[in-house]
Short mmCIF file of C-alpha atoms (C1' of nucleotides) in Angstrom, two decimals:
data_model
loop_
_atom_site.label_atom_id
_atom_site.label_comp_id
_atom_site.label_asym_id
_atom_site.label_seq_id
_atom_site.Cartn_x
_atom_site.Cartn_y
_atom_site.Cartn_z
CA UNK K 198 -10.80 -1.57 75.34
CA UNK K 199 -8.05 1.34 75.24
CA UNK K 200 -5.70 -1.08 77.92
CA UNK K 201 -2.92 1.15 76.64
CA UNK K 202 -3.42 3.59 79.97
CA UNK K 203 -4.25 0.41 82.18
CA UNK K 204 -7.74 1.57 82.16
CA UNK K 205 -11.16 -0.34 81.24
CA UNK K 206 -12.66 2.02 79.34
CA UNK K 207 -12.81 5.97 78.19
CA UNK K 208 -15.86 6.76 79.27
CA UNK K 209 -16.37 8.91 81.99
CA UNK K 210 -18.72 7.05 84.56
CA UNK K 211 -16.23 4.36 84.16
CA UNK K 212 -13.33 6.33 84.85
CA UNK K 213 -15.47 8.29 87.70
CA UNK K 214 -16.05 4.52 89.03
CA UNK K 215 -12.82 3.11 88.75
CA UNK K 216 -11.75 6.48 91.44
CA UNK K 217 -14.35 6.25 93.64
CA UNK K 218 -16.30 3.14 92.85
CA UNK K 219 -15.68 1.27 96.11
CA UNK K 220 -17.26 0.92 99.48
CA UNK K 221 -14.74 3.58 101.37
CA UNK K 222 -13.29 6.28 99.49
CA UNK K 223 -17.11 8.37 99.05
CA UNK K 224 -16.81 7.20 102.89
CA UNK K 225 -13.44 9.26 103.25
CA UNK K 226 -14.82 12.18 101.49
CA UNK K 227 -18.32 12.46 102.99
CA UNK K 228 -16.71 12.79 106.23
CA UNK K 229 -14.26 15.33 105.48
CA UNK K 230 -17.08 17.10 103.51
CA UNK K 231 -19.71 17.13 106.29
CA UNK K 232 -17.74 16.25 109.78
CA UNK K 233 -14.74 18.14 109.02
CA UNK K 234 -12.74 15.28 109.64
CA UNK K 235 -8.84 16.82 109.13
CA UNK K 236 -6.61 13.92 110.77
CA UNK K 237 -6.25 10.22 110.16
CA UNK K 238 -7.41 9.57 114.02
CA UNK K 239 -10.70 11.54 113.97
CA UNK K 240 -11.34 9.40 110.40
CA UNK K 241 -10.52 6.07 112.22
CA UNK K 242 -11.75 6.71 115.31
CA UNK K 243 -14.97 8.57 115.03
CA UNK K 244 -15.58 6.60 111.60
CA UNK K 245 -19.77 5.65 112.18
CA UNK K 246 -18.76 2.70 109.63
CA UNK K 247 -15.82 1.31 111.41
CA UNK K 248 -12.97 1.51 108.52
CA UNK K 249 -9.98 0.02 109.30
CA UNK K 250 -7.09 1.42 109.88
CA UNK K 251 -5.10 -0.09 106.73
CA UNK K 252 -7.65 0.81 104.67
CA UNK K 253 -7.83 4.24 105.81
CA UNK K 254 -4.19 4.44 105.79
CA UNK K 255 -4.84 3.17 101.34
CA UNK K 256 -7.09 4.82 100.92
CA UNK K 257 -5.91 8.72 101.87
CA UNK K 258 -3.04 7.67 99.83
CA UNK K 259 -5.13 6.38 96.61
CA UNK K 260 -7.21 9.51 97.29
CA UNK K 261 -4.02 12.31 97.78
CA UNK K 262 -2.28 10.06 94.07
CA UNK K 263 -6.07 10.86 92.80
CA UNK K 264 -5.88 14.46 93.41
CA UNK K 265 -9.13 14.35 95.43
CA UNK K 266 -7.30 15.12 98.66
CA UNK K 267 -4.38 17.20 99.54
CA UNK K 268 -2.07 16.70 102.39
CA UNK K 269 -0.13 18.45 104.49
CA UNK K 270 2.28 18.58 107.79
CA UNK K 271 0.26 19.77 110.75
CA UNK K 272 2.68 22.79 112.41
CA UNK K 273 1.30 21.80 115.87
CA UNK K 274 2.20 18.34 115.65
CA UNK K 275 5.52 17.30 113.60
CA UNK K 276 3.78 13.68 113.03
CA UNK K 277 0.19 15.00 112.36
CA UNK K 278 -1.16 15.58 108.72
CA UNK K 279 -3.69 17.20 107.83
CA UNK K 280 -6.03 16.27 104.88
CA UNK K 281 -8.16 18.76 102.53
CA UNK K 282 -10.74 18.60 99.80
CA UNK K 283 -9.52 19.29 96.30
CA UNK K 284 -11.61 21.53 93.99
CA UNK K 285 -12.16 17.88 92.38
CA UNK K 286 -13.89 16.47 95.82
CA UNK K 287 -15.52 19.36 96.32
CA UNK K 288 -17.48 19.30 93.14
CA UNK K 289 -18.71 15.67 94.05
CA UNK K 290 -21.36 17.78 96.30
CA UNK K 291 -24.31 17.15 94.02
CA UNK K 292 -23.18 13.84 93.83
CA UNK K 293 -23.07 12.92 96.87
CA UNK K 294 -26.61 14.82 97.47
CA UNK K 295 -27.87 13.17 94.84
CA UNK K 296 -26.57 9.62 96.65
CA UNK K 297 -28.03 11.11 100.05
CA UNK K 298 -31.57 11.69 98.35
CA UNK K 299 -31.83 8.44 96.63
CA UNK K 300 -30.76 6.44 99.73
CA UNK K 301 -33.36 8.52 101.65
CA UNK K 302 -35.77 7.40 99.01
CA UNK K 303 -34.70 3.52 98.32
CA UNK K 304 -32.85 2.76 101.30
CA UNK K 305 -33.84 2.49 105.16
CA UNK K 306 -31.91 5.25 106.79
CA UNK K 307 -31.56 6.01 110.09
CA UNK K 308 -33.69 9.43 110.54
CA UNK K 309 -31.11 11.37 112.39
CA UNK K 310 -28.59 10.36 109.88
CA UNK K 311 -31.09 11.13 107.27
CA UNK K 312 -32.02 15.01 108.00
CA UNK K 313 -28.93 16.46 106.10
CA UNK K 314 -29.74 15.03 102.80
CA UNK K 315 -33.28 15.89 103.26
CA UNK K 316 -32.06 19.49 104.06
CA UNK K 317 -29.43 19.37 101.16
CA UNK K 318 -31.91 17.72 98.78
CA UNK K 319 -34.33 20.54 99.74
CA UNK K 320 -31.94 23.32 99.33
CA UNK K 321 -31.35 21.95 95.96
CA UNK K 322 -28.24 23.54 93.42
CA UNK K 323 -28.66 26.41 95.58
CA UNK K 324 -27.73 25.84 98.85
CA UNK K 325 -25.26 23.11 97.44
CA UNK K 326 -23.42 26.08 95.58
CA UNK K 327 -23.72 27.88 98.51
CA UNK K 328 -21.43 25.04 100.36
CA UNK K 329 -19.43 24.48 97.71
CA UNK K 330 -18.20 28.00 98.16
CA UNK K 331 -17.89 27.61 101.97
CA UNK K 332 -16.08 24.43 101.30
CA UNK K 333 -13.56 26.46 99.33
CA UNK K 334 -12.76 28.80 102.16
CA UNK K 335 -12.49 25.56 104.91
CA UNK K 336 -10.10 23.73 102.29
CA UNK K 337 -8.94 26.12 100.12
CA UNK K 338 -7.97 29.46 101.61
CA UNK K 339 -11.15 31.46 99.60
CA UNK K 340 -12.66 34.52 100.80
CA UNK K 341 -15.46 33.41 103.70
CA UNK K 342 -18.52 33.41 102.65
CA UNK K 343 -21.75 34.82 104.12
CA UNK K 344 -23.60 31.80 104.46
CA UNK K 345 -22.60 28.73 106.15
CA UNK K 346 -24.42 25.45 105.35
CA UNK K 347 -22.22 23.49 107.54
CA UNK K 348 -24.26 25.13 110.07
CA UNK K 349 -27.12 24.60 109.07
CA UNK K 350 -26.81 21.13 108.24
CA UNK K 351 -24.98 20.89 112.05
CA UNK K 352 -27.93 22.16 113.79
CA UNK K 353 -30.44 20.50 112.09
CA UNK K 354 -29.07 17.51 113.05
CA UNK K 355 -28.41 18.05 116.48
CA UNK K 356 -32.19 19.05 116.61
CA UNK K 357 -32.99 15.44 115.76
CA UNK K 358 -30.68 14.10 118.11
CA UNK K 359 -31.73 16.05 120.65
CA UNK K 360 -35.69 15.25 119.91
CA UNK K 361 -34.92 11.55 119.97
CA UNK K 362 -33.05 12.28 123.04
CA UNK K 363 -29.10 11.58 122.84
CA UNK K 364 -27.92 9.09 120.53
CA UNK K 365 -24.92 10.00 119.74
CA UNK K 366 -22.36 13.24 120.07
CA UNK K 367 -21.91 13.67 116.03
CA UNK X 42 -23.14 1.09 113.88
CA UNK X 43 -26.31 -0.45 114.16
CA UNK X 44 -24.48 -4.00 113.24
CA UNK X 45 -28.44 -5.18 114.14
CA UNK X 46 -29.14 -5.13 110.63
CA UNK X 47 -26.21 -6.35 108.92
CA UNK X 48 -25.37 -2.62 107.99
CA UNK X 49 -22.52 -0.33 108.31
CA UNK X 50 -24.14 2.54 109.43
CA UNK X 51 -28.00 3.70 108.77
CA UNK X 52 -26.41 6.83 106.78
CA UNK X 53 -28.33 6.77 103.52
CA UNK X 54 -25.00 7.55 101.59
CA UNK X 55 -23.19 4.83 103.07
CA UNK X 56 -26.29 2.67 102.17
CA UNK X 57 -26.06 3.46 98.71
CA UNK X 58 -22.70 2.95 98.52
CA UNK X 59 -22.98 -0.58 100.33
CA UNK X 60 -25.58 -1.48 97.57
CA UNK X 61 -24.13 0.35 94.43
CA UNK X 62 -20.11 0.72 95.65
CA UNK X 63 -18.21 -1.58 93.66
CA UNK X 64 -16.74 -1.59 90.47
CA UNK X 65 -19.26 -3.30 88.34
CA UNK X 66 -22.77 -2.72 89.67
CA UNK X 67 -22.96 1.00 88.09
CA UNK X 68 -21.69 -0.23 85.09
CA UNK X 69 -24.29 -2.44 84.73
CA UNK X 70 -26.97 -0.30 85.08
CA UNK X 71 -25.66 2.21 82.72
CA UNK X 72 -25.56 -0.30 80.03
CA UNK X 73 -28.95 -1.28 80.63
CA UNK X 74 -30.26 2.33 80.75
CA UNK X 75 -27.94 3.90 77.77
CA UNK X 76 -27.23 1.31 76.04
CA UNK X 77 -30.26 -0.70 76.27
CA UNK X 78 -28.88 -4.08 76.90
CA UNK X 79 -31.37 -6.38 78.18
CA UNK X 80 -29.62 -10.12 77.80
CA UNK X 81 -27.11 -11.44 79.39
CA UNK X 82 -24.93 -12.28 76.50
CA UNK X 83 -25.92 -8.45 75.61
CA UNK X 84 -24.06 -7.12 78.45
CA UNK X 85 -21.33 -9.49 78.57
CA UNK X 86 -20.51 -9.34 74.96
CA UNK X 87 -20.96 -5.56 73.92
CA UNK X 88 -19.21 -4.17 77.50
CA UNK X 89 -16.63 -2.32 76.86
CA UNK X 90 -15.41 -2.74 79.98
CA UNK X 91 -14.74 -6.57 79.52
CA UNK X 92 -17.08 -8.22 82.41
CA UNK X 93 -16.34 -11.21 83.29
CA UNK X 94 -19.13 -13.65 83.24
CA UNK X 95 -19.30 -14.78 86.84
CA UNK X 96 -18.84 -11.48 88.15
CA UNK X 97 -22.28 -10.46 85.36
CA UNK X 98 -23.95 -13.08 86.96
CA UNK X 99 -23.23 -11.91 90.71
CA UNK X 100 -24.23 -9.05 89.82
CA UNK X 101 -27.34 -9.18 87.93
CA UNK X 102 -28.74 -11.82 90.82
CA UNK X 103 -27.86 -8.78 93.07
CA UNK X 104 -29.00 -5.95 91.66
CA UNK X 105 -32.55 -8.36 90.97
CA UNK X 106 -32.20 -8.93 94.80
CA UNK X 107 -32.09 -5.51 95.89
CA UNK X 108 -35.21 -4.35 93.36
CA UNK X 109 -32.55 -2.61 91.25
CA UNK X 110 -33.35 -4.91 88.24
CA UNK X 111 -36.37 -7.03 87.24
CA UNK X 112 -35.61 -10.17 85.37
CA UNK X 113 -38.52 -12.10 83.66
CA UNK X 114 -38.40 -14.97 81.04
CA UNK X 115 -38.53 -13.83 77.01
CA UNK X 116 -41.16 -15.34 75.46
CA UNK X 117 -39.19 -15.46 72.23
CA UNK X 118 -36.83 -17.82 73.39
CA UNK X 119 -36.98 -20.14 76.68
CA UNK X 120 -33.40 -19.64 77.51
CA UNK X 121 -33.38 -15.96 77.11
CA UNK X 122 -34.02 -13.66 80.24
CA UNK X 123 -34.92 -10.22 79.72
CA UNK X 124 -33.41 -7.38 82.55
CA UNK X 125 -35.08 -4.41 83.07
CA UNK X 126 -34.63 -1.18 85.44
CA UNK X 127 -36.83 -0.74 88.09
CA UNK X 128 -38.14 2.93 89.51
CA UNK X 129 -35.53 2.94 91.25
CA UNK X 130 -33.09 2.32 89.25
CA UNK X 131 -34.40 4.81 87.02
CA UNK X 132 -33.97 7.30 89.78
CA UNK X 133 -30.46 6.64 89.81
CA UNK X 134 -30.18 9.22 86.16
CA UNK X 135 -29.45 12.21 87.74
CA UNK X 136 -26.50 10.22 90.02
CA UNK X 137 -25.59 8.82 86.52
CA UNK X 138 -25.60 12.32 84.79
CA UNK X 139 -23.49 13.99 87.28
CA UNK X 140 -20.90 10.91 87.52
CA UNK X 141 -20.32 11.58 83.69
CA UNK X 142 -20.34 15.16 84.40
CA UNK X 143 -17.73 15.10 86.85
CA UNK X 144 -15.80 12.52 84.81
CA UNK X 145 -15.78 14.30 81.89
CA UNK X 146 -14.30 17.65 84.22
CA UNK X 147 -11.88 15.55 85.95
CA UNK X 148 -10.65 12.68 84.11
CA UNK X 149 -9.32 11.72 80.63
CA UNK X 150 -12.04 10.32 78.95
CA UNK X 151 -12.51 9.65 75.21
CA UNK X 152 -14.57 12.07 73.37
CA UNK X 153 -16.84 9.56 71.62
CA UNK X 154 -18.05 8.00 75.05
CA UNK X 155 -18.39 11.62 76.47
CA UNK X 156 -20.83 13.10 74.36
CA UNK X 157 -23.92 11.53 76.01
CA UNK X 158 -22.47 12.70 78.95
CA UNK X 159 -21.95 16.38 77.40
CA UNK X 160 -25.48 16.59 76.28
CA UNK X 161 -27.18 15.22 79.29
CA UNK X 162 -24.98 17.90 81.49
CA UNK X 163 -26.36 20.47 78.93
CA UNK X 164 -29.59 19.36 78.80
CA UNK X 165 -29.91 19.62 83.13
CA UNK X 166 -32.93 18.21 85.13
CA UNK X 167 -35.54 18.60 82.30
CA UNK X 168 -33.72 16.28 79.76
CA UNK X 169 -32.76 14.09 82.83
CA UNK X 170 -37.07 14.12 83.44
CA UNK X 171 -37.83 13.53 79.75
CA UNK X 172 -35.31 10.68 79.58
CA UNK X 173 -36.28 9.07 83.07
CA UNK X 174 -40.01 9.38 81.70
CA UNK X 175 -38.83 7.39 78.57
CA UNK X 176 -37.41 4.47 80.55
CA UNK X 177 -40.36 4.52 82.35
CA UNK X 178 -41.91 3.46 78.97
CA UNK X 179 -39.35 1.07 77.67
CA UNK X 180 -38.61 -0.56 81.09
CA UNK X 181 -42.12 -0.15 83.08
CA UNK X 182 -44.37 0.06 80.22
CA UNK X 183 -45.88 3.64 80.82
CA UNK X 184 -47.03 5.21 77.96
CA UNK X 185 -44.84 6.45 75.54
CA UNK X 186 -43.65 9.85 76.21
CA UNK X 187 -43.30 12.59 72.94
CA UNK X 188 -39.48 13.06 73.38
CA UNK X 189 -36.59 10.15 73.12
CA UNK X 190 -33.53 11.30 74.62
CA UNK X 191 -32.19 7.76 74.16
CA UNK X 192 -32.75 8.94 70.45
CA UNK X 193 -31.16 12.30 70.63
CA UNK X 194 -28.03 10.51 72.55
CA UNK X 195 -27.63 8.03 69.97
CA UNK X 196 -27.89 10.42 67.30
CA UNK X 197 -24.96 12.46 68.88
CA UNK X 198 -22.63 9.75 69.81
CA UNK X 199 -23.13 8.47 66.16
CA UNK X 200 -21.75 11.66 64.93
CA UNK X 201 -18.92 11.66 66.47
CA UNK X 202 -17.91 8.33 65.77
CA UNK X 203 -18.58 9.66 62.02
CA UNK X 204 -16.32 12.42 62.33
CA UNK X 205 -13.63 10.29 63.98
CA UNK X 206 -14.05 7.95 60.95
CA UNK X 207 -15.28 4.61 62.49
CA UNK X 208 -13.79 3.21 65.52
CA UNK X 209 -16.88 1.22 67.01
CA UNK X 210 -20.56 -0.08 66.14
CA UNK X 211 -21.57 0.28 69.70
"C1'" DA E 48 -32.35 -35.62 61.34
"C1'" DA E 49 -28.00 -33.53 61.98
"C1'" DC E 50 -25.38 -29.75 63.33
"C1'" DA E 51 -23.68 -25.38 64.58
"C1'" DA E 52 -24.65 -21.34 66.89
"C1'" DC E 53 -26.65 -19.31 70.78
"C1'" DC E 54 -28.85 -19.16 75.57
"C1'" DG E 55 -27.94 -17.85 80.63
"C1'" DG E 56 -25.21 -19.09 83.34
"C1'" DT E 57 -21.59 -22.53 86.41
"C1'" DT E 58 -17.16 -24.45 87.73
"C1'" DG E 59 -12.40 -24.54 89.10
"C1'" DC E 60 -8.43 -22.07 89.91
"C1'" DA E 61 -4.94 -18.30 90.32
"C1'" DT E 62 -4.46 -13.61 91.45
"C1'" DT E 63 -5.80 -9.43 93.67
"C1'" DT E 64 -8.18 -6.85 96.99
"C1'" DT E 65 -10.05 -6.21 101.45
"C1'" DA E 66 -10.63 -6.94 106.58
"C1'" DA E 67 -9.26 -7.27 111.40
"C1'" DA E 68 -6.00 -7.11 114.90
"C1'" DA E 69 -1.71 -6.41 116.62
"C1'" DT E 70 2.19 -3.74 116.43
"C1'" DC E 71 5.52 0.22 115.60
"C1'" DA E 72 8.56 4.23 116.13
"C1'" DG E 73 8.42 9.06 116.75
"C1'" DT E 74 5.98 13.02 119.43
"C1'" DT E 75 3.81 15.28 122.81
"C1'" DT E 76 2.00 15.78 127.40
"C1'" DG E 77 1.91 15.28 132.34
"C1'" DC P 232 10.54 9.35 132.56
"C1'" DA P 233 6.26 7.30 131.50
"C1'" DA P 234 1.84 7.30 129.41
"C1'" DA P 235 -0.92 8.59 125.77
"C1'" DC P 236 -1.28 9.85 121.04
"C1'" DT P 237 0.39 10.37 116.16
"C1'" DG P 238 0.05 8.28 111.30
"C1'" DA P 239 0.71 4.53 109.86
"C1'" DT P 240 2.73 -0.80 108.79
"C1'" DT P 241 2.74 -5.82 109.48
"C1'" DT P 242 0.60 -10.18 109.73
"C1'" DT P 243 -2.84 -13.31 108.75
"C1'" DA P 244 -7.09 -14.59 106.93
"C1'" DA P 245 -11.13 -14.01 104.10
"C1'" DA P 246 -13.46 -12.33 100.16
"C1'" DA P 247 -13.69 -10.46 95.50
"C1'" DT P 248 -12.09 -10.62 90.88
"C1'" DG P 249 -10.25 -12.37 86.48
"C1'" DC P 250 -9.83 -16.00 83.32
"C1'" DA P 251 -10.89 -19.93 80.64
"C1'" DA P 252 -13.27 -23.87 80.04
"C1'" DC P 253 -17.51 -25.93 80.25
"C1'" DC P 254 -22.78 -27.12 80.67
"C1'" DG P 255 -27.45 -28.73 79.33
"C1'" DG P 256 -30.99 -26.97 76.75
"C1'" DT P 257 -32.86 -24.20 72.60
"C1'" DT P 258 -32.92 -22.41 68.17
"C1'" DG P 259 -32.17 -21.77 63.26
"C1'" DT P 260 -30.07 -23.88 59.17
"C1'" DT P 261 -29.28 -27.41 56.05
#
DNA sequence: AACAACCGGTTGCATTTTAAAATCAGTTTG
DNA sequence: CAAACTGATTTTAAAATGCAACCGGTTGTT
């Protein structure tokens, strides 16, 4: 069972799952992905799933230990941090398309929630390589790219909210 | 946070992550699709994660309750209960595939549990279509598709462990 | 018929993880 | 100077997990 590294097994889903298999850190990284959630506050407080604040507080740490987030002082604000995606997180795009698709598909989602996996599953490796790349330059300093799926995926969804009259601000 | 429903949010990742977000459930599955483990004693036995059995059995009555597994009663034996993926679960390859694709990127895992991993990244959405249409056949009952990728991942892992000199049976 | 091995679990208990709410000290803003 | 805001920590309780023993029934072997 290879316990000499304190892990279960070698095998890569496993390891994958013992990172991320619980029900907040994909939570964490979705909404840095797709809100653009930077600071602990806008991850608490504008959290649709209600985390609390100790587990928030756990799991940025677990995440920043994991390499999946990096973190640094805010110059505006001596006690603010601000939190990045890794080249690591940002290659769990197609995963976490892939999760948006199948819970579109198996799962009872709320529509407005819904319409950026349907856009992402639509774009397919395409547009997700296309906001991979933008992801790079938000997080990592990379040249800017032309296209910006944020944007798209931003307007969509406003579009929904805005047919359905307002639900909710973001 | 639509609490109406007894969910977090109506985000279709977050409802994939309340049904599939733990440390076991996945692990489950992939036994039963990979490694074709249909008993209980099958999957508690041969994991080489270690399950413990209460936790298997929380699990399996679970994943039955939320139409990720079927269980029905083997005629062989009237103890024995045979688990099977559902269409659903079935769809959950490609979330599978990339897991072990980003595992095998961005963890440590051992080479011998990584090949099936290697050649399903390799083999992209066509294997992942040939192999969903075989556990359509060994789980549903479809007809029997040309190609067995379950065959062609065995085959592979075998050789490794053969090069390695033994270390497992699986 | 006797017996051991096997079947899918269950039970009881200790440990670990998670959740919710209140609280905290330092920082900025008015 | 006070209020609001920052990223957390503390406290307390509940839930999940891990572990080992156990269960009644079934099956294959002798």
């Amino acid at each position: 069972m290879d316990a000499s590294h304190g892990h279960r097994s070698g095998c890569p889903i496993n390891l994958t799952l013992e990172m991320l298999g619980d029900r907040w850190s994909l939570i964490v990284i979705r909404d840095v992905m797709f809100g653009n959630r930077r600071h602990f506050r806008e991850l608490l407080s504008r959290s649709e799933e209600g985390i609390a604040s100790n587990v928030l507080a756990d799991r940025l740490k677990r995440l920043v230990q994991n390499g999946l987030l990096s973190r640094v002082d805010d110059p505006s604000h001596k006690q603010k941090a601000i939190y990045s995606l890794t080249e690591a997180s940002i290659e769990l795009l197609p995963l976490l398309a892939h999760m948006g698709a199948w819970g579109r598909r198996h799962t009872k989602p709320s529509e407005a929630l819904s319409i950026r996996a349907e856009l992402l599953e639509k774009g397919g490796p395409d547009m997700w390589d296309a906001f991979m790349d933008e992801l790079r330059f938000i997080h990592l300093g990379t040249e800017r790219p032309a296209r910006s799926v944020l944007a798209e995926l931003q307007a969509a969804y406003l579009a929904v909210v805005a047919r359905h009259s307002g639900e909710k601000t973001n």
